[in-house]
Short mmCIF file of C-alpha atoms and ligand atoms in Angstrom, two decimals:
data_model
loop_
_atom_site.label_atom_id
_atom_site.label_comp_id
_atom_site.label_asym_id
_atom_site.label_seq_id
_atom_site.Cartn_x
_atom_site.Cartn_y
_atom_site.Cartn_z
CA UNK C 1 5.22 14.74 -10.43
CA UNK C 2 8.19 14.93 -8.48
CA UNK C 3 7.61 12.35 -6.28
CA UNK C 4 4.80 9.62 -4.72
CA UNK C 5 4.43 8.95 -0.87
CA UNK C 6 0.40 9.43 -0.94
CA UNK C 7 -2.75 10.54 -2.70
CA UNK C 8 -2.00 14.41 -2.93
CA UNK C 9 1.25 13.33 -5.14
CA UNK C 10 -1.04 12.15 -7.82
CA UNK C 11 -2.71 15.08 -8.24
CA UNK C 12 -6.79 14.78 -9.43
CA UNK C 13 -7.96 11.57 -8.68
CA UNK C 14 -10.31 11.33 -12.11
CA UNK C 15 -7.06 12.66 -14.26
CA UNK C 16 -5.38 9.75 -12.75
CA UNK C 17 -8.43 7.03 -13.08
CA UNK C 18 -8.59 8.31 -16.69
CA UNK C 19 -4.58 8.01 -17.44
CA UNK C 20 -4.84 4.73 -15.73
CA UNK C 21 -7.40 2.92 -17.90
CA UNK C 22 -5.55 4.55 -20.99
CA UNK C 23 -2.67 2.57 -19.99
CA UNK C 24 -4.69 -0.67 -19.65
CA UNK C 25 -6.09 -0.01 -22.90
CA UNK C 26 -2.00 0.06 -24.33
CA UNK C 27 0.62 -0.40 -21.76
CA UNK C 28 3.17 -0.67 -24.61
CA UNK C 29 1.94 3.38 -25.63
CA UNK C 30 4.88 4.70 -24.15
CA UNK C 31 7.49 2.39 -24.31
CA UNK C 32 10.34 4.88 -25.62
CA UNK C 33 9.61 7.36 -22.56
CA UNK C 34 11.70 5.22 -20.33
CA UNK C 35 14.86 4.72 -23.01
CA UNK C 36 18.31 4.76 -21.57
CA UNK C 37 16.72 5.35 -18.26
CA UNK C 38 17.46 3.12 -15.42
CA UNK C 39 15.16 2.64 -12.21
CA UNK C 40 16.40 1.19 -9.14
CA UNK C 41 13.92 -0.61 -6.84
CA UNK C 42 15.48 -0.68 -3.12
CA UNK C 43 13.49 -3.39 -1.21
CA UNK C 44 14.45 -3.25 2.96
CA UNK C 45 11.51 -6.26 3.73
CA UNK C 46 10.05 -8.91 1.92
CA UNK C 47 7.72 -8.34 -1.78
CA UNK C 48 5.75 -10.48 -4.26
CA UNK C 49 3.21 -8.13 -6.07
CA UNK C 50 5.22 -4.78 -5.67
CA UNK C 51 7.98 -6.23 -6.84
CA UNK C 52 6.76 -7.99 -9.89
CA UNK C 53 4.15 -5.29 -11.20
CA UNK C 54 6.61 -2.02 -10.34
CA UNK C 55 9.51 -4.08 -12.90
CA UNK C 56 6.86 -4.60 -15.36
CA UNK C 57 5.51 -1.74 -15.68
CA UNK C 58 8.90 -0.12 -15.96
CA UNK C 59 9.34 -2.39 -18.64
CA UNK C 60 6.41 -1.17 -20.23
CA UNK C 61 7.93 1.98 -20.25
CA UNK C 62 11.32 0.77 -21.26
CA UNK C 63 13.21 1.25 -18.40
CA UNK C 64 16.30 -0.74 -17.28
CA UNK C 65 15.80 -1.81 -13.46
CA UNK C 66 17.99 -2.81 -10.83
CA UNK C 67 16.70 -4.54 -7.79
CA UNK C 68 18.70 -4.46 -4.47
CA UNK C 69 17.07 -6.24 -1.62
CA UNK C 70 19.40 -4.55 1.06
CA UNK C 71 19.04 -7.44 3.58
CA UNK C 72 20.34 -9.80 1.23
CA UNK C 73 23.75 -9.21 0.09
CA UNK C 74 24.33 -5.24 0.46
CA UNK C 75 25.98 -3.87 3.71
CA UNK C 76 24.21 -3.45 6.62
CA UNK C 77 22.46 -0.06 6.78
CA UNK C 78 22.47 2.24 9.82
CA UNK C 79 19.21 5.12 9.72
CA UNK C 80 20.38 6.71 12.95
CA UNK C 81 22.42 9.58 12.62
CA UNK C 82 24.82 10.30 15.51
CA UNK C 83 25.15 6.43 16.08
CA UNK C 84 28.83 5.57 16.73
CA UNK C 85 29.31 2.89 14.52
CA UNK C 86 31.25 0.08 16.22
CA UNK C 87 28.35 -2.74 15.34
CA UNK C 88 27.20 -4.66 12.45
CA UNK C 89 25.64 -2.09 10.44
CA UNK C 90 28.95 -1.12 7.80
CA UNK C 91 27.44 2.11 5.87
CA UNK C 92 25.39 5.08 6.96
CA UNK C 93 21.99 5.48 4.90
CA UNK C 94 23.64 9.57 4.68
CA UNK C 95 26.32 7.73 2.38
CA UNK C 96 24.49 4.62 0.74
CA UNK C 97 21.30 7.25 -0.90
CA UNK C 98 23.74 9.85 -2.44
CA UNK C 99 25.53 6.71 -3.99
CA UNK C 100 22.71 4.42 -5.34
CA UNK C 101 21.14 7.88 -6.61
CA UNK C 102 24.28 8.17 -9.21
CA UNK C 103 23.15 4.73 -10.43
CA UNK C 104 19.78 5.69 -11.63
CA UNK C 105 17.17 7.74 -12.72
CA UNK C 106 14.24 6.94 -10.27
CA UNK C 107 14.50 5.59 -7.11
CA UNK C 108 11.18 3.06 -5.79
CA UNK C 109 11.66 2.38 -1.75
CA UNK C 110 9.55 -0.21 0.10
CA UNK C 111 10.67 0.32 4.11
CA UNK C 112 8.05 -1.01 6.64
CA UNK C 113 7.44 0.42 10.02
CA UNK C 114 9.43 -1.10 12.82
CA UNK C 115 6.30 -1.00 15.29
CA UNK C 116 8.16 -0.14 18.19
CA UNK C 117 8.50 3.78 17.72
CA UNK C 118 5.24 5.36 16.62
CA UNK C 119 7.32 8.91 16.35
CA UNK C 120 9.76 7.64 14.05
CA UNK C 121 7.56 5.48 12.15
CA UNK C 122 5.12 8.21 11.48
CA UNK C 123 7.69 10.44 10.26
CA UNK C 124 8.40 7.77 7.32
CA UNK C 125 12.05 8.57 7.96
CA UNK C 126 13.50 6.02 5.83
CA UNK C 127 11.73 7.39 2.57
CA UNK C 128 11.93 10.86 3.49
CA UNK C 129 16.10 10.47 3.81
CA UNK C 130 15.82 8.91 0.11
CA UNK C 131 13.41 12.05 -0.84
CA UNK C 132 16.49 14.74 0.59
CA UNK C 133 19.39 12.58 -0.34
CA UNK C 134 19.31 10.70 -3.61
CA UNK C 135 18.77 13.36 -6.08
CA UNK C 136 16.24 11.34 -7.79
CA UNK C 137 12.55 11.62 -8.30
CA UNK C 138 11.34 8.95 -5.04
CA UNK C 139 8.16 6.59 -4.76
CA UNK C 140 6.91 4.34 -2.19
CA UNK C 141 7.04 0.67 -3.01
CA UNK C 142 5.13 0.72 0.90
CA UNK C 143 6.85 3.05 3.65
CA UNK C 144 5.98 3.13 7.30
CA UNK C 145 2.63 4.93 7.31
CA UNK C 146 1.35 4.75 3.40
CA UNK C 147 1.18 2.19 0.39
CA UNK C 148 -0.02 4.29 -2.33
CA UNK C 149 0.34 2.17 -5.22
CA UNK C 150 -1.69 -0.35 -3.32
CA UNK C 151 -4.47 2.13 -2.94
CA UNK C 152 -4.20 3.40 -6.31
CA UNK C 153 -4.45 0.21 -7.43
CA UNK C 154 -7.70 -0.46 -5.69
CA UNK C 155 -9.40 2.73 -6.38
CA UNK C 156 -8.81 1.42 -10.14
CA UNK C 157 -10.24 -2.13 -9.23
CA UNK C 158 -13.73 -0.63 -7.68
CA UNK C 159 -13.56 1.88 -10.31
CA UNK C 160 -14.17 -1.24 -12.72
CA UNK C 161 -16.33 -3.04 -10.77
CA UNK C 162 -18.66 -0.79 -9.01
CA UNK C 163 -22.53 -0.63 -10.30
CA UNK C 164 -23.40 2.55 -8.99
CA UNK C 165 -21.95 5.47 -8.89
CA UNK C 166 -21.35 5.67 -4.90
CA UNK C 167 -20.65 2.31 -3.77
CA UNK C 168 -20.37 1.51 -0.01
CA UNK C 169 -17.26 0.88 0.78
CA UNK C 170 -16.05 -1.33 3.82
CA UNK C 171 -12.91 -1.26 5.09
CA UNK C 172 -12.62 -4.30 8.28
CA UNK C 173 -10.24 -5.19 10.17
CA UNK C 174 -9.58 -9.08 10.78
CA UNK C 175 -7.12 -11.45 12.70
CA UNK C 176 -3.76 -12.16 11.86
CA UNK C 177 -1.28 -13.85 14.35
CA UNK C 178 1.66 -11.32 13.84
CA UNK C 179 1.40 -7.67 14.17
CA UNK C 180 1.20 -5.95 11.00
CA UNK C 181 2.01 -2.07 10.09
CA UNK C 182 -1.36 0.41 9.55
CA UNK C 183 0.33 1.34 6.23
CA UNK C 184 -2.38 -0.52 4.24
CA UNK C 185 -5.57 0.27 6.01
CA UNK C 186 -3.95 4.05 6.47
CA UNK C 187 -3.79 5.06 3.07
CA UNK C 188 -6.67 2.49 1.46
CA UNK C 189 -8.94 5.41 4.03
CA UNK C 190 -6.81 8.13 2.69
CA UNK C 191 -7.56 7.16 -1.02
CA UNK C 192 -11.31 6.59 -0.02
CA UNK C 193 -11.67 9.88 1.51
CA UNK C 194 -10.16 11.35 -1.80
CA UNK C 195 -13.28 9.77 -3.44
CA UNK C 196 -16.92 10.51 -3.30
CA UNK C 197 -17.96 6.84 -1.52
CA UNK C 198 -19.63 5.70 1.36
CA UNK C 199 -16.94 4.78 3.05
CA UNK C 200 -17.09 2.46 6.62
CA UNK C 201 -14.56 1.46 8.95
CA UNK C 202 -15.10 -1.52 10.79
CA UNK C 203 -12.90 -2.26 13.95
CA UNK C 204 -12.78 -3.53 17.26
CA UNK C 205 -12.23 -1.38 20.15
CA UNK C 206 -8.31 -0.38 20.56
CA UNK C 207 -7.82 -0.78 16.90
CA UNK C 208 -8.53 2.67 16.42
CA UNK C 209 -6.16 4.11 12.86
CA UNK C 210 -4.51 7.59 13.68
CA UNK C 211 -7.43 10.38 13.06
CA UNK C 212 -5.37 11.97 10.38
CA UNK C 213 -6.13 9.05 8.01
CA UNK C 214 -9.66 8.13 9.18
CA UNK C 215 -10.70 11.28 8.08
CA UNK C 216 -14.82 11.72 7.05
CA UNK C 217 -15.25 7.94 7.41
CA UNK C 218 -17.53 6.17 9.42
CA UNK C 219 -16.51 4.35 12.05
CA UNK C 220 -18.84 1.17 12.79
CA UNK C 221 -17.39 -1.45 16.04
CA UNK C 222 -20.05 -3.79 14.91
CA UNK C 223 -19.05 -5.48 12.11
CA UNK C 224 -22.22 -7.44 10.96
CA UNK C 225 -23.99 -3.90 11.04
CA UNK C 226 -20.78 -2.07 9.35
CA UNK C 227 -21.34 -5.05 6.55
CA UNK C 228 -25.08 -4.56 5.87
CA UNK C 229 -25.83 -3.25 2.24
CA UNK C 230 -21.96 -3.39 0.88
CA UNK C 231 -20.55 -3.18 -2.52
CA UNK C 232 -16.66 -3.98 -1.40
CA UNK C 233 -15.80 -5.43 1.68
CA UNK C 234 -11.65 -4.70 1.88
CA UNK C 235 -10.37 -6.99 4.46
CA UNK C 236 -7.07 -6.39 6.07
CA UNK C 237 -5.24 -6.63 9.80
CA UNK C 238 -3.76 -3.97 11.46
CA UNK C 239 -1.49 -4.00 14.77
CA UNK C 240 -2.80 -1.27 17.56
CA UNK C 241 -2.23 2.75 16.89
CA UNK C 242 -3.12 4.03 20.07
CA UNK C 243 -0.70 4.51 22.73
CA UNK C 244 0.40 2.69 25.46
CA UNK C 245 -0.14 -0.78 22.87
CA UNK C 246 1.02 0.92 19.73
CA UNK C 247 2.34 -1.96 17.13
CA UNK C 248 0.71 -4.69 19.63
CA UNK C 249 -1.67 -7.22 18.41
CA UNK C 250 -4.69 -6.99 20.74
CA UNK C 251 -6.84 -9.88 19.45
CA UNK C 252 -6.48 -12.50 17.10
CA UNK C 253 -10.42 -13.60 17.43
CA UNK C 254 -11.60 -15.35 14.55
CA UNK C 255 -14.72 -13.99 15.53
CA UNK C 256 -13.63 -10.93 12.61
CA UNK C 257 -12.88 -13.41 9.92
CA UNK C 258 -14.41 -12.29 7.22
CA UNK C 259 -16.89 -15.69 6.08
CA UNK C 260 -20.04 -16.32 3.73
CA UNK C 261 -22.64 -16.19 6.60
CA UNK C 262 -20.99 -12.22 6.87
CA UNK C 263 -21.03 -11.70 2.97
CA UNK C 264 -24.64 -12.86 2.94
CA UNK C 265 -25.69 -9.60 4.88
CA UNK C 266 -24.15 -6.94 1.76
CA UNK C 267 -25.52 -6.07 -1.45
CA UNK C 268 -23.56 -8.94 -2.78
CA UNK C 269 -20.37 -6.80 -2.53
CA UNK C 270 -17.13 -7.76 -4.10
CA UNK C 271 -14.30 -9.09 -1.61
CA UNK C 272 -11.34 -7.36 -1.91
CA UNK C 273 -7.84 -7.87 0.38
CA UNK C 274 -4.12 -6.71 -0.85
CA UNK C 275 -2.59 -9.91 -0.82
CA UNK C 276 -0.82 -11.95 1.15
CA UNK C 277 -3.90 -12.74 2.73
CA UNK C 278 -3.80 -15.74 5.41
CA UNK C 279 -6.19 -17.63 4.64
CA UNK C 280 -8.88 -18.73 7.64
CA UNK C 281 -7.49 -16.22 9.81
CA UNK C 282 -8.40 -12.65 7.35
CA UNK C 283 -10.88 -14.50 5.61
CA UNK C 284 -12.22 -18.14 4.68
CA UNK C 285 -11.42 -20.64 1.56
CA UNK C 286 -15.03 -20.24 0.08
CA UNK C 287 -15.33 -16.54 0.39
CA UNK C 288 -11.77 -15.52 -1.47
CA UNK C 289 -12.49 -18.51 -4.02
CA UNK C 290 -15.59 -17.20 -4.98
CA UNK C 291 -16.68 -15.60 -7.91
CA UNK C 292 -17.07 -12.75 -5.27
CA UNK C 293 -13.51 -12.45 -5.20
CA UNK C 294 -11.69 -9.75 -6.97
CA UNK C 295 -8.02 -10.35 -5.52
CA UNK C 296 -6.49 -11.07 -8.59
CA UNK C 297 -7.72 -8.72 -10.60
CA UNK C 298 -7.03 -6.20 -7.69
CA UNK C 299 -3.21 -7.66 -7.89
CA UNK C 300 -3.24 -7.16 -11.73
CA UNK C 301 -4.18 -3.56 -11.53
CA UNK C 302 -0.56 -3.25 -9.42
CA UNK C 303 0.86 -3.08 -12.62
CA UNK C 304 -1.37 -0.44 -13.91
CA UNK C 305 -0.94 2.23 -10.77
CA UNK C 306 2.88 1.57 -11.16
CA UNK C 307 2.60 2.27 -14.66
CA UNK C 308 0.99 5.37 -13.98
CA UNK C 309 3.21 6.71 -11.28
CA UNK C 310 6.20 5.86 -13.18
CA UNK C 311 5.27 7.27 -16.30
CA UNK C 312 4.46 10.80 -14.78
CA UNK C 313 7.76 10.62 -12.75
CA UNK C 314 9.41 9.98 -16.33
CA UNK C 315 7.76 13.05 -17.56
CA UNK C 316 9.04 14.97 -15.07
CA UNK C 317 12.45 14.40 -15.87
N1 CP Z 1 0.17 -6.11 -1.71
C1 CP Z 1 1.53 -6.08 -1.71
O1 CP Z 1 2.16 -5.03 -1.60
O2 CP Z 1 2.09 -7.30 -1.91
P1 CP Z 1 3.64 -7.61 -1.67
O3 CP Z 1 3.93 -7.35 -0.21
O4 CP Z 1 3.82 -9.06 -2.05
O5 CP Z 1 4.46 -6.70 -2.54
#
């Protein structure tokens, strides 16, 4: 594997379930693949869980890792080319890639979408220029449109919960005050569609995700009915996709808040959200405290997907 933006990358999804629990068994299997090899993890907006679990895992493997949050401390980064430079931003991206690529062995990005420009978020230009220009196998620590090891990590979660071979899977939106990128929701359907689940998307009308990453799944506007007979509810906010209100936030009813009175109508399903969750907006206190609740063992298996995706770029050295 030469590099990891989404779920083609990782190749056959039951290889990688497989490799995955392998490396839960022993995480510490493989801990001279990574000698004398350095990754650098290049964070342009905020992280808990990505970055935590991506440095452990390279640990794991023992790698060396260097962490630059760029908005704290590096130079200001322009991504436009043909910009003439006379503002704040000091270095070109064309320069700053090439240069923290001689650093390094492996290169982890995390670059949100800006919301304002569905072209250029959709063309995940940020991690693409890292792809062409650093020399260095690249993953996605979360670009504009995908967050892979997110998904990977909770394919491996309902992997180890599910009681029956094709679990219903619900993916529903809920409110949020600020508008949030589709990154999440985008790939957790493109994972899902990689799988053989019943997989639902529930929604309201205008919060429609780009076609390309809806795929085969269902799409159900009423969310009591989209929630009947569930084994995982996956909560999460999205702004608006559809033009003219792309990156908008169309509704913050609470109405979508994912409670106990809306659990009660699944098959007992397991709640699942990515974390940071905002609590009483995405979903209430006695719902994601109870024993329902599979966030942190959905956070733990971070580590794990990392693991996995590092240890294959290793391989490919
Ligand atoms: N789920 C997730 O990526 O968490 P962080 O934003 O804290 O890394």
């Amino acid at each position: 594997m030469k590099k990891f933006t989404n779920v083609a990358d990782i190749g056959d999804i039951n290889k990688a379930l497989a490799e995955a629990a392998e490396i839960k068994r022993n995480r510490f299997a493989y801990t001279g693949l990574g000698r004398n090899k350095t990754l650098m993890m290049i964070f342009f907006n905020s992280s808990l869980r990505t970055r935590l679990s991506t440095q452990k895992a390279a640990m794991n493997l023992g790698m060396n890792v260097i962490v630059l949050d760029v908005n704290q401390g590096a130079w200001k980064l322009e991504t436009e080319r043909g910009v003439i430079m006379d503002g704040d931003k000091a270095e070109h991206l064309l320069e700053a890639i090439p240069v923290m690529g001689c650093y390094c062995d492996m290169i982890g990005v995390r670059s949100f979408a800006g919301l304002k420009d569905k072209a250029e978020d959709y063309e995940d230009r940020v991690i693409e220029q890292f792809i062409r220009y650093s020399g260095r196998p690249v993953f996605s620590m979360e670009a504009a449109t995908r967050h892979p090891l997110q998904s990977f990590a909770d394919l491996i979660t309902i992997e180890e919960f599910k009681t029956k071979p094709r679990p219903k899977v619900v993916m529903t939106w809920a409110p949020h005050p600020r508008a949030l990128p589709q990154a999440v929701p985008n790939s957790f359907a493109e994972w899902m569609n990689a799988t053989d689940y019943d997989f639902v998307i529930t929604h309201p009308e205008g919060y429609e995700l780009d076609p390309k990453f809806v795929g085969n799944a269902r799409v159900e506007y009423d969310q009591r009915k989209a929630f009947e007979g569930a084994d995982f509810i996956y909560a999460k906010n999205w702004s608006a996709y559809t033009d003219p209100n792309y990156g908008k936030v169309l509704s913050t009813d609470r109405g979508w808040t994912v409670d106990a009175e809306k659990m009660a109508l699944t098959d007992n399903a397991f709640f699942m959200h990515c974390l940071p969750v905002r609590r009483n907006m995405i979903v209430t206190d006695d719902v994601i405290e109870s024993d329902r609740s599979i966030v942190i063992p959905e956070a733990a298996n971070r580590e794990i997907s990392a693991q996995v995706v590092i240890k294959r770029l290793l391989e490919s050295l």
